[in-house]
Short mmCIF file of C-alpha atoms and ligand atoms in Angstrom, two decimals:
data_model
loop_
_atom_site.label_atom_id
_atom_site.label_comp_id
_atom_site.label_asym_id
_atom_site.label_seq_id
_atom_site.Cartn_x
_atom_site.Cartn_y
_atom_site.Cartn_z
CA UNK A 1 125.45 64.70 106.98
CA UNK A 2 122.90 66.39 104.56
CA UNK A 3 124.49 65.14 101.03
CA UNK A 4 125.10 61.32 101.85
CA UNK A 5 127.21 60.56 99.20
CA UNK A 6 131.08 59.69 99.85
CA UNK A 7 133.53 61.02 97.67
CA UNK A 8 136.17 58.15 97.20
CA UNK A 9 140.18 58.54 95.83
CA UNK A 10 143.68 57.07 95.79
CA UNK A 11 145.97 57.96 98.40
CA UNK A 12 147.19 60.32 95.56
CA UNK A 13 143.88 62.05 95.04
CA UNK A 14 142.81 60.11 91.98
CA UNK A 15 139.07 60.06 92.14
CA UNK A 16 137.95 56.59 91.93
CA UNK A 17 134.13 57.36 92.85
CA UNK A 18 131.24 59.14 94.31
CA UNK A 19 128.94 56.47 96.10
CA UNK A 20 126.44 56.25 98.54
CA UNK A 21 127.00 56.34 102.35
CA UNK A 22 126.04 53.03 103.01
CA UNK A 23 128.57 51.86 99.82
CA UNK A 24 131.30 53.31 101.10
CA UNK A 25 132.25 50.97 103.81
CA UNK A 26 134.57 51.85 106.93
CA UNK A 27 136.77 54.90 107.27
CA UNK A 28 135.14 57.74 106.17
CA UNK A 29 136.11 61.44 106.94
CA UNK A 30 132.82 63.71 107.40
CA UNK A 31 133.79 67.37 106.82
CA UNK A 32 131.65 70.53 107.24
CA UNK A 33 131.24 72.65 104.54
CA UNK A 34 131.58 72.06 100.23
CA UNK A 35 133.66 69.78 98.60
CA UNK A 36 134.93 70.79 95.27
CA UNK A 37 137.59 69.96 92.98
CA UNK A 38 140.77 72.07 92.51
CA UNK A 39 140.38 75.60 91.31
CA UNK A 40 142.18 76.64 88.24
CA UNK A 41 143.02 80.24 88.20
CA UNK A 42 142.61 81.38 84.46
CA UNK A 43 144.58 84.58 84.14
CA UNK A 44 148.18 85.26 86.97
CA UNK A 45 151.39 86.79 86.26
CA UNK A 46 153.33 84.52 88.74
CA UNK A 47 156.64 86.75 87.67
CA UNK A 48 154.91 90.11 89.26
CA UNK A 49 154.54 88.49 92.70
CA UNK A 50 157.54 91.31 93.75
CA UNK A 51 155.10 93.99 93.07
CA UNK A 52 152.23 93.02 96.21
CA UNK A 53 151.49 96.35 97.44
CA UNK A 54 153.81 98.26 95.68
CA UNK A 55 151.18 99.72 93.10
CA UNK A 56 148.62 102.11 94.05
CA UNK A 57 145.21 101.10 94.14
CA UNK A 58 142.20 102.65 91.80
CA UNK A 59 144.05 105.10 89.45
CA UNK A 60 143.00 103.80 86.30
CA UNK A 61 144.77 101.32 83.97
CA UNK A 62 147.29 103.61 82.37
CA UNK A 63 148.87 104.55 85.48
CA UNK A 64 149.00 101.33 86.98
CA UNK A 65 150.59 100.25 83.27
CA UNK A 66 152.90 102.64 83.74
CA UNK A 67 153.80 101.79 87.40
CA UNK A 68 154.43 98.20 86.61
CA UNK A 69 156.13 98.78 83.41
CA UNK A 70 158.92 101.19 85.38
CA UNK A 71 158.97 99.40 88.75
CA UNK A 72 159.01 95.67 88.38
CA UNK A 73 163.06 95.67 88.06
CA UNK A 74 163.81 94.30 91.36
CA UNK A 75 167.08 91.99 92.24
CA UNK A 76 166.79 88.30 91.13
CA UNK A 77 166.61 86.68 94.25
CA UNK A 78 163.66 88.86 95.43
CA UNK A 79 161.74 88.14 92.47
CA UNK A 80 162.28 84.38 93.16
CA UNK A 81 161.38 84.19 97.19
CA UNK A 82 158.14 86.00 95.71
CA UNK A 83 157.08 83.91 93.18
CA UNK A 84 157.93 80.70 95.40
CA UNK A 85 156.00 82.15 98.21
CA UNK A 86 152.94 83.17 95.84
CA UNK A 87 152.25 79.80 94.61
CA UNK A 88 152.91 78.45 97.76
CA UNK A 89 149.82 80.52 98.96
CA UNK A 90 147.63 79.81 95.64
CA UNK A 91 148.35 75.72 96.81
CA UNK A 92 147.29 76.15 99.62
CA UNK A 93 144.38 78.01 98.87
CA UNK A 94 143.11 75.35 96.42
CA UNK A 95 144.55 76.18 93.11
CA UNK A 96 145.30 73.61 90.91
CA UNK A 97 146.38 75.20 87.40
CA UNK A 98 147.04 78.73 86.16
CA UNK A 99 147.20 80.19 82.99
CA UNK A 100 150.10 82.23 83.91
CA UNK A 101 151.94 84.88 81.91
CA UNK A 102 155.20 85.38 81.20
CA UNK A 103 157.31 88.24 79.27
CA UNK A 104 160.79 86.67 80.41
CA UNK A 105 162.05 83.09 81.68
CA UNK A 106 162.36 83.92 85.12
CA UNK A 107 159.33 81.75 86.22
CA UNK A 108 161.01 78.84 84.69
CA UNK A 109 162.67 77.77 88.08
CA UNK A 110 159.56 78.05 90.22
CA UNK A 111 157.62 76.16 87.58
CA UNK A 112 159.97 73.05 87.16
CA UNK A 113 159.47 72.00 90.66
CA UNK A 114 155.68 71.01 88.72
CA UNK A 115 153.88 72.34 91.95
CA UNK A 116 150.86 73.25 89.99
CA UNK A 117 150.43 72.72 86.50
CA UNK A 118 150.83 75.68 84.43
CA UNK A 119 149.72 77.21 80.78
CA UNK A 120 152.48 79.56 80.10
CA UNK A 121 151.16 82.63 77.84
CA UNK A 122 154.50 84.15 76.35
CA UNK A 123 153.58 87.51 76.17
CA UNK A 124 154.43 89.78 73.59
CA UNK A 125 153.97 93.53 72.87
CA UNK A 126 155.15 96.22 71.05
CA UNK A 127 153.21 99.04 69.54
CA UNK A 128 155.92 100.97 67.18
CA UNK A 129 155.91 98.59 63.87
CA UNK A 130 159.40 98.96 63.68
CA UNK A 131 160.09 97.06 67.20
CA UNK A 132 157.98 93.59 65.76
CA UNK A 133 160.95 91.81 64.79
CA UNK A 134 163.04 92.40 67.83
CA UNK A 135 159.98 91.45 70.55
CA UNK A 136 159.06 88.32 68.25
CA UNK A 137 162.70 87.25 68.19
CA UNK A 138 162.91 87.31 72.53
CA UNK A 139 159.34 86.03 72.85
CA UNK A 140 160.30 83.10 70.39
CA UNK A 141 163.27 82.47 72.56
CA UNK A 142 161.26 82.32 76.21
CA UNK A 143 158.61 80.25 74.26
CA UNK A 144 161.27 77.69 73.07
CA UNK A 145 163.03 77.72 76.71
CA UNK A 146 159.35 76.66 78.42
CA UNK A 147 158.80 73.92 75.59
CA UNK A 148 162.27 72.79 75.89
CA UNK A 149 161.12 71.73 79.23
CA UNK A 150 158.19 70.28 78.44
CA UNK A 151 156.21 72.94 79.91
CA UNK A 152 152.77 73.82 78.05
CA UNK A 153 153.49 77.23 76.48
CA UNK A 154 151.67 79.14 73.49
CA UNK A 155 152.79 82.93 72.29
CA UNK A 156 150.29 85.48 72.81
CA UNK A 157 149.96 89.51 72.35
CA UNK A 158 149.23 91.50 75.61
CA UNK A 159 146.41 93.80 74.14
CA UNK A 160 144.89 94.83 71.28
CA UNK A 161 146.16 98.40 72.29
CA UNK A 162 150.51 97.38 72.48
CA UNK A 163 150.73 94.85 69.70
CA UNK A 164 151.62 96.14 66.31
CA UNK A 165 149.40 94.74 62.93
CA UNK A 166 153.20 93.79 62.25
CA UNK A 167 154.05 91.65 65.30
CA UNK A 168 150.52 90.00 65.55
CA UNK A 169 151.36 88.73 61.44
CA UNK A 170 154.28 87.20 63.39
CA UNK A 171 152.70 85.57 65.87
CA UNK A 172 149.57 84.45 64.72
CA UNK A 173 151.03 81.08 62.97
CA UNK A 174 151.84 80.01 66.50
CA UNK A 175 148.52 80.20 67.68
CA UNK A 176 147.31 77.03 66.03
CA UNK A 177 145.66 74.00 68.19
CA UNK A 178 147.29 76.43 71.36
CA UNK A 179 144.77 78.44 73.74
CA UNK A 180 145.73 82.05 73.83
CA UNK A 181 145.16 84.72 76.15
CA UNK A 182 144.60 88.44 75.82
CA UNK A 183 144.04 91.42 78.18
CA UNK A 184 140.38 92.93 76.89
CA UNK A 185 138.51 96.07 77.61
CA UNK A 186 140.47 96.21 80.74
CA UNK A 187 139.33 99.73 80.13
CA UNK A 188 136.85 102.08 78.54
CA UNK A 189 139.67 104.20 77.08
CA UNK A 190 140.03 100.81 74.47
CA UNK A 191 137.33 101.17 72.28
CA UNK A 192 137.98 104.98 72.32
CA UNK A 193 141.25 104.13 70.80
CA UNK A 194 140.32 101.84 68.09
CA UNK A 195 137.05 104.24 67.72
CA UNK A 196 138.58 107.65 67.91
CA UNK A 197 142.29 107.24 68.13
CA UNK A 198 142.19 109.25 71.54
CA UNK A 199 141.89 109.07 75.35
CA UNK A 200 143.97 107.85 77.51
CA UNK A 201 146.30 105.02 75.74
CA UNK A 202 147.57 108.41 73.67
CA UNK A 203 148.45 110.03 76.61
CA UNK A 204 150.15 106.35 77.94
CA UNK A 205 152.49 106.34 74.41
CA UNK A 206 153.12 109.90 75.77
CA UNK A 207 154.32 109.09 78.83
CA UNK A 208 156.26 106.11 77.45
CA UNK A 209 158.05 108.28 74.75
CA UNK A 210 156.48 106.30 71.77
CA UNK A 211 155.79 108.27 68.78
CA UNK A 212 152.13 107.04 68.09
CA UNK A 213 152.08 109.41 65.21
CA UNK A 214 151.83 106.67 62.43
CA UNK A 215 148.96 105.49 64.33
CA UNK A 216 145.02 106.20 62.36
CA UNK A 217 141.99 105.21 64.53
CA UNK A 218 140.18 102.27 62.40
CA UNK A 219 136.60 103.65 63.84
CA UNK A 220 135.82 100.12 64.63
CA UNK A 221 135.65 98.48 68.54
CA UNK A 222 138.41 96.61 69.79
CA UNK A 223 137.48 93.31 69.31
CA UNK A 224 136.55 93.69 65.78
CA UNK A 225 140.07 94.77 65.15
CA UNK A 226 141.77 91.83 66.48
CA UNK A 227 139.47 89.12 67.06
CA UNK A 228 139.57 86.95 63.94
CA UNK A 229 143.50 86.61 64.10
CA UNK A 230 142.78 84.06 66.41
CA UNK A 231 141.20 81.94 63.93
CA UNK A 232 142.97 78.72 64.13
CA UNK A 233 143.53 78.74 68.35
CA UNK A 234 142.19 75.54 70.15
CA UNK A 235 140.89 77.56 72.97
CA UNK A 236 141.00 81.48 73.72
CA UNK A 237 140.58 83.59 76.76
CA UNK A 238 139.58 86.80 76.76
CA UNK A 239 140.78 88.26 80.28
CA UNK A 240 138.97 91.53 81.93
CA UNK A 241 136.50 92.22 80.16
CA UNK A 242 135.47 94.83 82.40
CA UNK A 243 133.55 97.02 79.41
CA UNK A 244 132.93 94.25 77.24
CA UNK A 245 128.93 95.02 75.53
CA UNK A 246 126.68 92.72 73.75
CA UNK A 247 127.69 94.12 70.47
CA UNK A 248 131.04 92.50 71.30
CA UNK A 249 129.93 89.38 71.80
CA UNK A 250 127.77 89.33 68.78
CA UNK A 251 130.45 89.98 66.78
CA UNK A 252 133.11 86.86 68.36
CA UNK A 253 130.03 84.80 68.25
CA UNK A 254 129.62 85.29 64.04
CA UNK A 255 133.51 85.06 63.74
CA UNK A 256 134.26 82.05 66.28
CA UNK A 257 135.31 78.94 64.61
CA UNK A 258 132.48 76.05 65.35
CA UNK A 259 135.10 74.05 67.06
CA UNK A 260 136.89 76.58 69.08
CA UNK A 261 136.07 77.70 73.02
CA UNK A 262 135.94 80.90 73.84
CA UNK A 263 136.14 82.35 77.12
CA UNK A 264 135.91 85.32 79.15
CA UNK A 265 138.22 85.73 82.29
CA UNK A 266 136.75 87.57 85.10
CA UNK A 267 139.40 89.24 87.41
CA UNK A 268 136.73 91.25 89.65
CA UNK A 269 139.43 91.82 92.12
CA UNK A 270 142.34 93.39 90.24
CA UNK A 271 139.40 95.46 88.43
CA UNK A 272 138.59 96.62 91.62
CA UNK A 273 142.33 97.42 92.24
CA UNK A 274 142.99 99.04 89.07
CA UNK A 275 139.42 100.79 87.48
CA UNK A 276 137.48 100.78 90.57
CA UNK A 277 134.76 98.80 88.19
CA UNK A 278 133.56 95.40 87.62
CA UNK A 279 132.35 93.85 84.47
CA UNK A 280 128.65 93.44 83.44
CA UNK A 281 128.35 89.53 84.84
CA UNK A 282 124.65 88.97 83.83
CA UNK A 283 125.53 89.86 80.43
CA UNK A 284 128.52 86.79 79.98
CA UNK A 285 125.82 84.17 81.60
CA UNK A 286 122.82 85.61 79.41
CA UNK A 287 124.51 84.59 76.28
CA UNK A 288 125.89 81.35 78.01
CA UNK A 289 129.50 82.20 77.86
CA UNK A 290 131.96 80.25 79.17
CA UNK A 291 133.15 82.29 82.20
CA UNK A 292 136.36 81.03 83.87
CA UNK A 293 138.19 83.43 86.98
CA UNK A 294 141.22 84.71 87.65
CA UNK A 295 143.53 86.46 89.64
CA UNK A 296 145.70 88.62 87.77
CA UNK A 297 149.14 89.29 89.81
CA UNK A 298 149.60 89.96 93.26
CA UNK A 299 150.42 94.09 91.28
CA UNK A 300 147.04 94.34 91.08
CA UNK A 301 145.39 92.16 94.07
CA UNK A 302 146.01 91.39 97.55
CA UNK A 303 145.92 87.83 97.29
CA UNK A 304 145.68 85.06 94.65
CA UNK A 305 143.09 83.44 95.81
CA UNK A 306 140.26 82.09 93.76
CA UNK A 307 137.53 82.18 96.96
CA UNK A 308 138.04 85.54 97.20
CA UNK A 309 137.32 86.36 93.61
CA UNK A 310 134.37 84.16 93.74
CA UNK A 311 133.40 86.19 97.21
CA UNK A 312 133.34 89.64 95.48
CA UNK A 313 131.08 88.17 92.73
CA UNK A 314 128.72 86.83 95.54
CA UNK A 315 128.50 90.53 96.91
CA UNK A 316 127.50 92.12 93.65
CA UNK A 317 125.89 89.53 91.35
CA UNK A 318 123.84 87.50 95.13
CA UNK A 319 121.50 85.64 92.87
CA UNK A 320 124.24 83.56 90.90
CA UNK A 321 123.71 80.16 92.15
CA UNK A 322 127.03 78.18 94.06
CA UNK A 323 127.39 75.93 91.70
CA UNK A 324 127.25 78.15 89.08
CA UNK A 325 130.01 79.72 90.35
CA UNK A 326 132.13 76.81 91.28
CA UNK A 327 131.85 75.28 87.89
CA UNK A 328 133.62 78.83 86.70
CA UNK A 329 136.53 78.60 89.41
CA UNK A 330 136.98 74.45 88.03
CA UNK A 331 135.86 72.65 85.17
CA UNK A 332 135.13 75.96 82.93
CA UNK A 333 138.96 76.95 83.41
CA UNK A 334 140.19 73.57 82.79
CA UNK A 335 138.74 73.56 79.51
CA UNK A 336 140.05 76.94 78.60
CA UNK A 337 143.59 75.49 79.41
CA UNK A 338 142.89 72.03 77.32
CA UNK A 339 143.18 70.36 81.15
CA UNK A 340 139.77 68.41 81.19
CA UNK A 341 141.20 65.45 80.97
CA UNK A 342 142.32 65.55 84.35
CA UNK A 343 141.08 68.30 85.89
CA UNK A 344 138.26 70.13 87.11
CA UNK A 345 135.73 68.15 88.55
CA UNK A 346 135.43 64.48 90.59
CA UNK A 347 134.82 62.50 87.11
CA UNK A 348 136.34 58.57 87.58
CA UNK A 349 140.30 58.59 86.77
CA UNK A 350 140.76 62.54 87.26
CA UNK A 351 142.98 63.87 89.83
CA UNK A 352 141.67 67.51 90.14
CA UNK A 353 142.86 68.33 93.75
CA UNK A 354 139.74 68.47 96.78
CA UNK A 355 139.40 71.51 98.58
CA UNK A 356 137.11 71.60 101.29
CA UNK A 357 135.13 75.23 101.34
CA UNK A 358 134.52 76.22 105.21
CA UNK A 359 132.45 78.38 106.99
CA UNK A 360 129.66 78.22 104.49
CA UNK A 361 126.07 79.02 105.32
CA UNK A 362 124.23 75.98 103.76
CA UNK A 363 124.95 76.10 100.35
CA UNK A 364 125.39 79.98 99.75
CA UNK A 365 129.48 80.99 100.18
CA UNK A 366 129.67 83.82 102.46
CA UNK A 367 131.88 86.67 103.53
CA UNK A 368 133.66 84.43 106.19
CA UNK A 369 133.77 81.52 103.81
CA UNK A 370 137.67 79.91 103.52
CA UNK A 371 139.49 76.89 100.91
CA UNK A 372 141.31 74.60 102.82
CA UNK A 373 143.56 72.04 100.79
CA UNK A 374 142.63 68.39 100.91
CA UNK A 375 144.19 66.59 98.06
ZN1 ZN B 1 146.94 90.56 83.49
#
C-alpha cells in the first residue's frame, strides 16, 4: 500500500476519519487504484435520457437545437424506463448529485425515490416578448410542483440567445440566495448575435418560424448582456463555455457580487458531440475559476459518466494534475449546488459517496481507467 492512510466510515458511508494504518485497527479493505468522494455532475437533463443516440453527432448547435426541440415527444412510459435507467448508470458510475434541468415535471417521479440528490434548474425560454407571460406562468408551476416536494429547485433561463429582456424581468426575483444555471457560448454564433444580430441563431428563429424581426443586435458580447441579472444568486453556473475569452471573464469578474460563486461547467463531451470543439481549459484555471463538470444529456453524449469527461480532459489538457481534476468532478460542484455541507470530499460528518477509480497508472487516470461504486 503506497498511501498508508485508512479511510474510515459508518456502515452508511458517513466519513468518520482518515487515520494512519497502524490507527486503524483490524478489518481493513486494501483496494487498488484512487479513492475519491462522490462525483457531482454539474450540468444533465435527466428528462432527455429518451434521446441517447437519436441525435446526430457534430452538426453544430443549431441543428442539434432543432433536433431535440422537434424529436423529444416520445410516449410517457419510454421517457420514464429512460430516465430510471440513466441515473441508475450515473449511480453506479459514482455520481452523487446533479444539477439537472428540467422544462416539465416529468422527472418528478424518478427524483422522489431521492436516489441522488438533485438541484432542479426550471428552465425557461422564450425569445418572442410577447410569449414571457405564458412560459413564466408554466415554469412557475413546475418550480412550485418540485418545491412542493421538498425538492431543491431555482428558475433559470436556457440562454442568453431564447430568453426575452421581458421573461428574464420575470424571473430574475427568483434568483435570490438560489444557484442558477445557464447554457453559455455553447457556440461561436452567440457573440455574433448579441454583436451583429446575425449568423446562425437567425437562421435557427427561421427554421422555428419566429419572427425575430423586433430583434436589434446590442453590439455588445453575450455575457455583458445578461450577466448582471444574476446579481442577487447564491451561486451561478455558467455551463459550456466552449468560446468563452478572457474579455469575458474580465467582465463577470468586475460585475460578480463579493459573496457570490461563480462557476464554469465544462461538458467536453457533449461539445465534442455537438461543435466538434472544446473550450480553452488553461484559460478557466489561469484566472483560478472555479471549474465544476458535467454531462449534459444522454442527446448529446454517450454516457453520463463523470470519468469519462474527466478522461477527454486528460487527452487534451495531459499536464492538469489528478487532483486538480478530481477536486472539479467533487468538492468544486458541490459548492456550485450549495451541497458542501455534505458533500464532496472525506471531511469528518460528510457522507459524499466513495468511489474507487481502477485501472489507474500511479496517480495519472488513463484511457482504461473505470469508477466503481463503494459507498
Ligand atoms: Zn444542456
Amino acid at each position: 500500500m503506497k498511501n498508508e492512510n485508512v479511510l474510515i466510515t459508518d456502515e452508511e458511508g458517513k466519513i468518520k476519519n482518515i487515520v494512519p494504518q497502524e490507527d486503524a485497527g483490524e478489518d481493513v479493505e486494501i483496494f487498488e487504484g484512487i479513492l475519491s468522494p462522490g462525483f457531482v455532475n454539474g450540468h444533465c437533463h435527466l428528462e432527455l435520457s429518451h434521446l441517447k443516440n437519436v441525435i446526430p453527432e457534430k452538426t453544430g448547435l443549431i441543428d442539434f437545437v432543432f433536433k431535440v426541440v422537434s424529436e423529444r415527444h416520445f410516449g410517457e412510459d419510454e421517457i420514464f424506463a429512460a430516465m430510471e435507467t440513466a441515473e441508475w448508470e450515473m449511480r453506479k458510475k459514482g455520481v452523487v448529485a446533479v444539477g439537472d434541468i428540467s422544462n416539465n415535471s416529468l422527472s418528478l417521479v424518478q427524483k422522489q425515490k431521492r436516489n441522488l440528490q438533485y438541484y432542479n434548474f426550471i428552465e425557461t425560454s422564450g425569445w418572442l416578448p410577447q410569449v414571457a407571460e405564458i412560459r413564466f406562468e408554466k415554469s412557475k408551476e413546475i418550480f412550485d410542483a418540485f418545491e412542493n416536494e421538498g425538492l431543491q429547485a431555482s428558475i433559470v433561463p436556457h440562454a442568453p440567445y431564447s430568453v426575452s429582456k421581458e421573461l428574464w424581468k420575470k424571473i430574475v426575483p427568483y434568483f435570490s440566495g438560489k444557484t442558477i444555471s445557464i447554457h453559455n457560448q455553447e457556440t461561436a454564433h452567440e457573440d455574433i448575435f448579441f454583436m451583429e444580430g446575425k449568423g446562425d441563431f437567425t437562421k435557427m428563429y427561421e427554421m422555428m418560424k419566429i419572427d425575430n424581426s423586433f430583434y436589434r443586435a446590442q453590439k455588445i458580447r453575450s455575457v455583458e448582456s445578461y450577466f448582471k441579472k444574476f446579481s442577487n444568486a447564491a451561486s451561478v453556473i455558467l455551463v459550456h463555455n466552449t468560446f468563452t475569452k478572457q474579455e469575458d471573464l474580465d467582465f463577470i469578474n468586475e460585475h460578480k457580487n463579493s459573496d457570490q460563486l461563480i462557476s464554469f461547467c465544462l461538458c467536453p463531451n457533449a461539445n465534442l458531440y455537438i461543435e466538434n470543439s472544446l473550450p480553452d481549459v488553461d484559460l478557466f484555471l489561469k484566472n483560478d475559476c472555479n471549474i465544476i463538470l458535467g454531462t449534459d444529456s444522454l442527446a448529446s453524449n454517450h454516457q453520463l459518466d463523470i470519468l469519462e469527461e474527466i478522461k477527454t480532459i486528460v487527452q487534451k489538457f495531459p499536464l492538469i494534475k489528478t487532483e486538480t481534476l478530481l477536486q472539479w468532478a467533487t468538492v468544486n460542484g458541490a459548492k456550485a449546488l450549495q451541497m458542501e455541507n455534505f458533500l464532496g470530499s472525506f471531511k469528518k460528518g460528510k457522507k459524499p459517496g466513495v468511489v474507487l477509480i481502477e485501472n489507474v497508472d500511479g496517480q495519472k487516470i488513463t484511457e482504461k481507467s473505470k469508477p466503481k461504486r463503494l459507498l
